[in-house]
CSV table of C-alpha atoms in Angstrom, one decimal:
chain,number,residue,atom,x,y,z
A,1,MET,CA,-15.5,-82.7,0.2
A,2,THR,CA,-14.9,-82.7,4.0
A,3,VAL,CA,-12.3,-85.3,5.1
A,4,SER,CA,-10.6,-86.1,8.4
A,5,HIS,CA,-7.8,-88.5,9.2
A,6,ASN,CA,-8.2,-91.5,11.4
A,7,PRO,CA,-5.3,-94.0,11.1
A,8,ASN,CA,-7.2,-96.8,12.9
A,9,SER,CA,-10.3,-96.6,10.8
A,10,THR,CA,-8.2,-96.4,7.6
A,11,ALA,CA,-6.4,-99.7,8.6
A,12,VAL,CA,-9.6,-101.5,9.4
A,13,ALA,CA,-11.3,-100.4,6.1
A,14,LEU,CA,-8.3,-101.3,4.0
A,15,SER,CA,-8.3,-104.8,5.5
A,16,LYS,CA,-12.1,-105.0,4.8
A,17,PRO,CA,-12.5,-103.1,1.6
A,18,TRP,CA,-16.2,-104.0,1.3
A,19,ALA,CA,-17.1,-102.6,4.7
A,20,SER,CA,-20.8,-101.5,4.3
A,21,ALA,CA,-20.7,-98.7,7.0
A,22,MET,CA,-19.0,-96.3,4.6
A,23,VAL,CA,-17.9,-96.0,1.0
A,24,LEU,CA,-14.3,-95.2,2.0
A,25,PRO,CA,-12.7,-94.6,5.4
A,26,PRO,CA,-12.2,-91.1,6.6
A,27,LEU,CA,-9.0,-89.9,4.9
A,28,GLY,CA,-6.7,-86.8,5.4
A,29,ASN,CA,-6.9,-85.4,1.8
A,30,LEU,CA,-7.7,-86.0,-1.8
A,31,ASP,CA,-4.3,-87.8,-2.6
A,32,ALA,CA,-5.1,-90.3,0.3
A,33,TYR,CA,-8.5,-91.0,-1.2
A,34,ILE,CA,-7.0,-91.6,-4.6
A,35,SER,CA,-4.4,-93.8,-3.2
A,36,ALA,CA,-7.0,-95.8,-1.2
A,37,VAL,CA,-9.3,-96.4,-4.2
A,38,ASN,CA,-6.3,-97.5,-6.4
A,39,ARG,CA,-5.7,-100.3,-3.8
A,40,LEU,CA,-9.2,-101.6,-3.8
A,41,PRO,CA,-9.4,-105.0,-5.5
A,42,MET,CA,-10.8,-105.3,-9.0
A,43,LEU,CA,-13.6,-107.8,-9.8
A,44,THR,CA,-13.3,-110.8,-12.2
A,45,LEU,CA,-16.0,-111.2,-14.8
A,46,GLN,CA,-17.6,-114.0,-12.8
A,47,GLU,CA,-17.7,-111.9,-9.6
A,48,GLU,CA,-19.1,-108.9,-11.4
A,49,GLN,CA,-21.9,-110.8,-13.0
A,50,SER,CA,-22.7,-112.5,-9.7
A,51,PHE,CA,-23.0,-109.3,-7.8
A,52,ALA,CA,-24.9,-107.6,-10.6
A,53,ARG,CA,-27.5,-110.4,-10.5
A,54,GLN,CA,-27.7,-110.3,-6.7
A,55,LEU,CA,-28.5,-106.5,-7.0
A,56,ARG,CA,-31.0,-106.9,-9.9
A,57,ASP,CA,-32.8,-110.0,-8.6
A,58,GLU,CA,-32.5,-109.5,-4.8
A,59,ASN,CA,-31.8,-105.8,-4.4
A,60,ASN,CA,-28.6,-106.7,-2.5
A,61,LEU,CA,-27.1,-103.4,-1.4
A,62,GLU,CA,-23.9,-105.1,-0.3
A,63,ALA,CA,-23.4,-106.4,-3.8
A,64,ALA,CA,-24.1,-103.0,-5.2
A,65,GLY,CA,-21.4,-101.6,-2.9
A,66,LYS,CA,-18.9,-104.0,-4.1
A,67,LEU,CA,-19.6,-103.1,-7.7
A,68,VAL,CA,-19.3,-99.4,-6.9
A,69,MET,CA,-16.1,-99.7,-4.8
A,70,SER,CA,-14.3,-101.8,-7.5
A,71,HIS,CA,-14.8,-99.0,-10.1
A,72,LEU,CA,-14.0,-96.0,-8.0
A,73,ARG,CA,-10.5,-95.8,-9.7
A,74,LEU,CA,-12.3,-95.5,-13.0
A,75,VAL,CA,-14.1,-92.3,-11.9
A,76,VAL,CA,-10.7,-90.9,-10.7
A,77,SER,CA,-9.2,-91.6,-14.1
A,78,VAL,CA,-12.1,-90.0,-16.0
A,79,SER,CA,-12.2,-87.0,-13.9
A,80,ARG,CA,-8.6,-86.1,-14.6
A,81,GLN,CA,-9.7,-85.4,-18.2
A,82,TYR,CA,-11.6,-82.4,-17.0
A,83,LEU,CA,-9.2,-80.6,-14.7
A,84,GLY,CA,-8.7,-77.9,-17.4
A,85,TYR,CA,-12.0,-76.2,-16.5
A,86,GLY,CA,-10.8,-74.9,-13.2
A,87,LEU,CA,-13.2,-76.8,-11.0
A,88,PRO,CA,-12.1,-78.7,-7.9
A,89,HIS,CA,-10.8,-82.3,-8.6
A,90,GLY,CA,-12.7,-83.5,-5.5
A,91,ASP,CA,-16.0,-82.2,-6.9
A,92,LEU,CA,-15.4,-83.7,-10.3
A,93,ILE,CA,-14.8,-87.1,-8.6
A,94,GLN,CA,-17.9,-86.7,-6.5
A,95,GLU,CA,-20.1,-86.1,-9.5
A,96,GLY,CA,-18.5,-89.0,-11.4
A,97,ASN,CA,-19.3,-91.3,-8.4
A,98,VAL,CA,-22.9,-90.2,-8.6
A,99,GLY,CA,-22.9,-91.3,-12.3
A,100,LEU,CA,-21.1,-94.5,-11.4
A,101,MET,CA,-23.9,-95.4,-8.9
A,102,LYS,CA,-26.5,-94.6,-11.4
A,103,ALA,CA,-24.9,-97.0,-13.9
A,104,VAL,CA,-24.6,-99.8,-11.2
A,105,LYS,CA,-28.3,-99.3,-10.4
A,106,ARG,CA,-29.2,-99.8,-14.2
A,107,PHE,CA,-26.5,-102.3,-15.2
A,108,ASP,CA,-27.9,-105.6,-16.7
A,109,PRO,CA,-25.3,-108.4,-16.6
A,110,ASP,CA,-27.0,-110.2,-19.3
A,111,GLN,CA,-26.4,-107.6,-22.0
A,112,GLY,CA,-23.0,-109.0,-22.7
A,113,VAL,CA,-20.9,-105.9,-21.7
A,114,ARG,CA,-18.6,-105.2,-18.7
A,115,LEU,CA,-19.7,-102.6,-16.2
A,116,VAL,CA,-16.7,-100.5,-16.9
A,117,SER,CA,-17.9,-100.0,-20.5
A,118,TYR,CA,-21.4,-99.3,-19.4
A,119,ALA,CA,-20.5,-97.0,-16.6
A,120,LEU,CA,-18.2,-94.8,-18.7
A,121,HIS,CA,-21.1,-92.9,-20.3
A,122,TRP,CA,-22.9,-92.3,-17.0
A,123,ILE,CA,-19.7,-91.0,-15.3
A,124,LYS,CA,-19.0,-88.6,-18.2
A,125,ALA,CA,-22.6,-87.5,-18.5
A,126,GLU,CA,-22.7,-86.5,-14.8
A,127,ILE,CA,-19.4,-84.7,-14.9
A,128,HIS,CA,-20.5,-82.9,-18.1
A,129,GLU,CA,-23.7,-81.7,-16.5
A,130,TYR,CA,-21.7,-80.5,-13.4
A,131,ILE,CA,-19.3,-78.5,-15.6
A,132,LEU,CA,-22.0,-76.9,-17.6
A,133,LYS,CA,-23.9,-75.8,-14.5
A,134,ASN,CA,-20.9,-74.4,-12.6
A,135,TRP,CA,-18.4,-73.3,-15.2
A,136,ARG,CA,-20.4,-70.1,-15.8
A,137,MET,CA,-23.4,-68.6,-14.1
A,138,VAL,CA,-25.0,-68.3,-17.6
A,139,LYS,CA,-25.1,-71.6,-19.5
A,140,VAL,CA,-22.7,-71.7,-22.4
A,141,ALA,CA,-24.1,-74.8,-24.0
A,142,THR,CA,-27.9,-75.6,-24.3
A,143,THR,CA,-28.1,-78.0,-27.2
A,144,LYS,CA,-26.4,-81.4,-27.9
A,145,ALA,CA,-24.3,-79.7,-30.8
A,146,GLN,CA,-23.3,-76.9,-28.4
A,147,ARG,CA,-22.3,-79.4,-25.8
A,148,LYS,CA,-20.1,-81.3,-28.2
A,149,LEU,CA,-18.5,-78.0,-29.3
A,150,PHE,CA,-18.0,-76.9,-25.7
A,151,PHE,CA,-16.1,-80.1,-24.7
A,152,ASN,CA,-14.0,-80.2,-27.9
A,153,LEU,CA,-13.2,-76.6,-28.7
A,154,ARG,CA,-10.6,-76.2,-25.9
A,155,SER,CA,-8.6,-79.3,-26.9
A,156,MET,CA,-8.8,-78.4,-30.6
A,157,LYS,CA,-7.5,-74.9,-29.9
A,158,GLN,CA,-4.6,-76.4,-28.0
A,159,GLY,CA,-3.8,-78.6,-30.9
A,160,PHE,CA,-3.7,-75.7,-33.3
A,161,LYS,CA,-1.2,-73.9,-30.9
A,162,THR,CA,0.9,-77.1,-30.8
A,163,ASP,CA,1.0,-77.3,-34.6
A,164,ALA,CA,1.9,-73.6,-34.9
A,165,ALA,CA,4.8,-74.1,-32.4
A,166,GLU,CA,6.2,-77.0,-34.3
A,167,ALA,CA,6.1,-74.9,-37.4
A,168,ASP,CA,7.9,-72.1,-35.6
A,169,LEU,CA,4.9,-69.9,-36.2
A,170,ALA,CA,3.6,-69.6,-32.6
A,171,THR,CA,2.3,-66.3,-31.4
A,172,HIS,CA,0.4,-65.0,-28.4
A,173,ARG,CA,-2.9,-65.2,-30.4
A,174,GLU,CA,-5.7,-66.6,-28.4
A,175,THR,CA,-8.5,-66.5,-31.0
A,176,LEU,CA,-9.0,-68.9,-34.0
A,177,ASN,CA,-8.2,-67.6,-37.4
A,178,ASP,CA,-10.7,-68.1,-40.4
A,179,SER,CA,-9.0,-71.4,-41.5
A,180,GLU,CA,-9.1,-72.8,-37.9
A,181,VAL,CA,-12.7,-71.9,-37.6
A,182,ASP,CA,-13.5,-73.8,-40.8
A,183,VAL,CA,-11.5,-76.8,-39.5
A,184,VAL,CA,-13.5,-76.8,-36.2
A,185,ALA,CA,-16.8,-76.4,-37.9
A,186,ARG,CA,-16.1,-79.2,-40.3
A,187,GLU,CA,-14.8,-81.6,-37.7
A,188,LEU,CA,-17.7,-81.1,-35.3
A,189,ASN,CA,-20.3,-80.6,-38.0
A,190,VAL,CA,-21.5,-77.2,-36.8
A,191,LYS,CA,-21.8,-73.8,-38.4
A,192,ARG,CA,-18.9,-71.3,-38.5
A,193,GLU,CA,-21.0,-68.8,-36.6
A,194,GLU,CA,-21.6,-71.3,-33.8
A,195,VAL,CA,-17.9,-71.9,-33.5
A,196,MET,CA,-17.2,-68.1,-33.2
A,197,GLU,CA,-20.0,-67.6,-30.8
A,198,MET,CA,-18.8,-70.4,-28.5
A,199,GLU,CA,-15.3,-69.1,-28.6
A,200,ARG,CA,-16.6,-65.6,-27.5
A,201,ARG,CA,-18.5,-67.2,-24.7
A,202,LEU,CA,-15.6,-69.3,-23.5
A,203,SER,CA,-13.2,-66.3,-23.5
A,204,GLY,CA,-15.6,-63.8,-22.0
A,205,GLY,CA,-15.0,-62.6,-18.5
A,206,ASP,CA,-17.2,-63.4,-15.5
A,207,VAL,CA,-19.4,-60.7,-14.2
A,208,VAL,CA,-19.1,-59.9,-10.4
A,209,LEU,CA,-22.6,-60.4,-9.0
A,210,ASP,CA,-21.8,-59.0,-5.6
A,211,PRO,CA,-19.0,-56.4,-5.9
A,212,SER,CA,-17.0,-55.2,-2.9
A,213,PRO,CA,-17.5,-51.7,-1.5
A,214,SER,CA,-15.4,-49.1,-3.3
A,215,ASP,CA,-12.3,-47.6,-1.7
A,216,ASP,CA,-14.0,-44.2,-1.2
A,217,GLY,CA,-16.7,-45.8,0.9
A,218,GLU,CA,-19.5,-45.3,-1.5
A,219,GLU,CA,-22.1,-48.0,-1.8
A,220,THR,CA,-21.8,-50.2,-4.9
A,221,TYR,CA,-24.5,-52.2,-6.7
A,222,GLY,CA,-24.1,-55.4,-8.8
A,223,PRO,CA,-26.5,-57.7,-10.6
A,224,ILE,CA,-27.2,-59.6,-7.3
A,225,ALA,CA,-29.3,-56.6,-6.1
A,226,TYR,CA,-31.7,-57.1,-9.1
A,227,LEU,CA,-31.9,-60.9,-8.9
A,228,SER,CA,-34.6,-62.7,-6.9
A,229,ASP,CA,-34.4,-66.4,-5.7
A,230,ALA,CA,-37.6,-68.2,-6.5
A,231,ALA,CA,-36.1,-71.8,-6.1
A,232,HIS,CA,-37.9,-72.3,-2.8
A,233,GLU,CA,-41.2,-70.7,-3.7
A,234,PRO,CA,-43.8,-73.4,-2.9
A,235,THR,CA,-45.5,-73.4,-6.3
A,236,ALA,CA,-42.1,-73.7,-8.1
A,237,VAL,CA,-41.1,-76.6,-5.7
A,238,LEU,CA,-44.3,-78.5,-6.5
A,239,GLU,CA,-43.9,-77.8,-10.2
A,240,ASN,CA,-40.4,-79.1,-10.2
A,241,GLN,CA,-41.3,-82.2,-8.3
A,242,HIS,CA,-44.2,-82.8,-10.8
A,243,ARG,CA,-41.9,-82.3,-13.7
A,244,ASP,CA,-39.2,-84.6,-12.3
A,245,ARG,CA,-41.8,-87.3,-11.8
A,246,LEU,CA,-43.0,-87.1,-15.4
A,247,ALA,CA,-39.3,-87.1,-16.6
A,248,THR,CA,-38.6,-90.3,-14.8
A,249,ASP,CA,-41.5,-92.5,-13.8
A,250,GLY,CA,-43.9,-90.8,-16.2
A,251,ILE,CA,-41.7,-91.4,-19.3
A,252,ALA,CA,-41.0,-95.1,-18.2
A,253,HIS,CA,-44.8,-95.6,-17.9
A,254,ALA,CA,-45.4,-94.0,-21.3
A,255,MET,CA,-42.7,-96.0,-23.0
A,256,ALA,CA,-44.1,-99.2,-21.6
A,257,GLN,CA,-47.3,-98.6,-23.6
A,258,LEU,CA,-45.4,-98.9,-26.9
A,259,ASP,CA,-44.5,-101.9,-29.0
A,260,ASP,CA,-40.8,-102.9,-29.2
A,261,ARG,CA,-40.2,-101.2,-32.6
A,262,SER,CA,-41.9,-97.9,-31.6
A,263,ARG,CA,-40.0,-97.9,-28.3
A,264,ARG,CA,-36.7,-98.4,-30.0
A,265,ILE,CA,-37.4,-95.6,-32.5
A,266,VAL,CA,-38.4,-93.1,-29.8
A,267,ALA,CA,-35.4,-94.0,-27.6
A,268,GLU,CA,-32.9,-93.6,-30.5
A,269,ARG,CA,-34.5,-90.3,-31.7
A,270,TRP,CA,-35.2,-88.7,-28.4
A,271,LEU,CA,-33.6,-90.3,-25.4
A,272,LYS,CA,-30.1,-91.5,-26.5
A,273,VAL,CA,-27.1,-89.4,-25.8
A,274,ASN,CA,-23.6,-90.5,-26.9
A,275,ASP,CA,-20.4,-89.9,-25.1
A,276,ASP,CA,-19.6,-87.0,-27.4
A,277,GLY,CA,-23.0,-85.2,-26.8
A,278,SER,CA,-24.5,-86.3,-30.1
A,279,GLY,CA,-27.9,-88.1,-30.4
A,280,GLY,CA,-29.0,-91.5,-31.6
A,281,MET,CA,-29.8,-92.9,-35.0
A,282,THR,CA,-31.3,-90.8,-37.8
A,283,LEU,CA,-34.5,-91.6,-39.6
A,284,HIS,CA,-32.5,-93.0,-42.5
A,285,GLU,CA,-30.4,-95.2,-40.3
A,286,LEU,CA,-33.5,-96.6,-38.6
A,287,ALA,CA,-35.2,-97.1,-42.0
A,288,ALA,CA,-32.3,-99.1,-43.3
A,289,GLU,CA,-32.3,-101.3,-40.2
A,290,TYR,CA,-36.0,-102.0,-40.3
A,291,GLY,CA,-36.2,-102.2,-44.1
A,292,VAL,CA,-38.7,-99.5,-44.5
A,293,SER,CA,-38.7,-95.9,-45.8
A,294,ALA,CA,-37.6,-93.0,-43.7
A,295,GLU,CA,-41.1,-91.5,-44.0
A,296,ARG,CA,-42.5,-94.7,-42.6
A,297,VAL,CA,-40.2,-94.4,-39.6
A,298,ARG,CA,-41.3,-90.8,-39.1
A,299,GLN,CA,-44.9,-91.9,-39.1
A,300,ILE,CA,-44.2,-94.6,-36.5
A,301,GLU,CA,-42.4,-92.0,-34.4
A,302,VAL,CA,-45.3,-89.5,-34.7
A,303,ALA,CA,-47.8,-92.1,-33.7
A,304,ALA,CA,-45.7,-93.2,-30.8
A,305,MET,CA,-45.2,-89.7,-29.5
A,306,LYS,CA,-49.0,-89.2,-29.7
A,307,LYS,CA,-49.6,-92.4,-27.7
A,308,MET,CA,-47.0,-91.3,-25.1
A,309,ARG,CA,-48.5,-87.8,-24.7
A,310,ALA,CA,-51.8,-89.5,-23.9
A,311,ALA,CA,-50.1,-91.9,-21.5
A,312,LEU,CA,-48.4,-89.0,-19.7
A,313,ALA,CA,-51.6,-87.0,-19.5
A,314,ALA,CA,-53.3,-90.0,-17.9
A,315,TYR,CA,-50.3,-90.5,-15.5
A,316,ALA,CA,-50.3,-86.8,-14.5
C-alpha cells in the first residue's frame, strides 16, 4: 500500500468524510490510516437502510461510498485476527476492504439484518482466500474441511501450550502428541491423519525458488529454472475469462431457471460457505425442513443440477 502525507488534504477529507474523490485522504502510514477510519462517523439504522435502498434502486455510488466508509473500522478489527500468519497488515486490510465492497454491492436492506453482520462473512472470506494464496507457494488447504483445519489448528495448538504451562508441564515441543491430535480431530470433525498432515504442512520450511549464487562463484539452480509461466498465454487467458463468466453470470442464469425449492437446495448444498469454512445444510436437515425424505431431497438436487448443466451449456 503506497501512501504519502498531505496535511491539507487530510484536514479537508476529515471535515468531509464522504468526499467522493477518494476512499480516504493520502496518509503517512498505516497507523494514520487506522486512526482516520476510526474517526469516521457510524451510520444509524435509518441512515444505513436509506443509503442501501438508494444503491439498490438507483445505483447511487455516493450512497455506496457512505456504506463502505462507515464500516472500514470493521475491516481493521477483523484483519487484526490474522496477523499471526506473517502477512502485511496493510495487505490484509486491503483484501478485507474488497470483501466489504462486495458485501455492500449485494446487501439487501429488506432482509432484516444490519450490514455489519452481513459484511463479516465477505470480509473474512476475502482475507482467508488471500492468506491461502500467499502463505505458501503450494496450497496447504484445498477443501472446506482443510480450510477449517488450517484456520483453527494454530489457535488450538497455542491453547494446548497455555494449558501445559499452567500445569507446569510446558516444554519446547512444537508438535502435537497423540491425545492432542485426537482432540483436534474430534473438535473439527476431521480424521487424525488429516490433522497430522496439516501440521506437517504448516511446519514445513519454504523452498527457495531462486537461490543466490554460491560463495565460490559457481552457478546455482533452483526450482524457478524448471517452471514456466503460462498465465498470460492467450488460450489460457480466454479459458480463464470463459470460466469466470460461467462461475458468475452463468451460475446466476442457471439458478434463475429453477423453482424456489430447488434453488434453495442447490444453494445450501453447493454454494453456501459459513464463516468457519464449512458448507450449508445436509440432506437430512433439508428433508426435515421441507417435510420429505432425504432421498427425495437428493432427487430434487439431481434434477436441479441436470437442469442447471443444460442452462449453462446454452449460456456458453
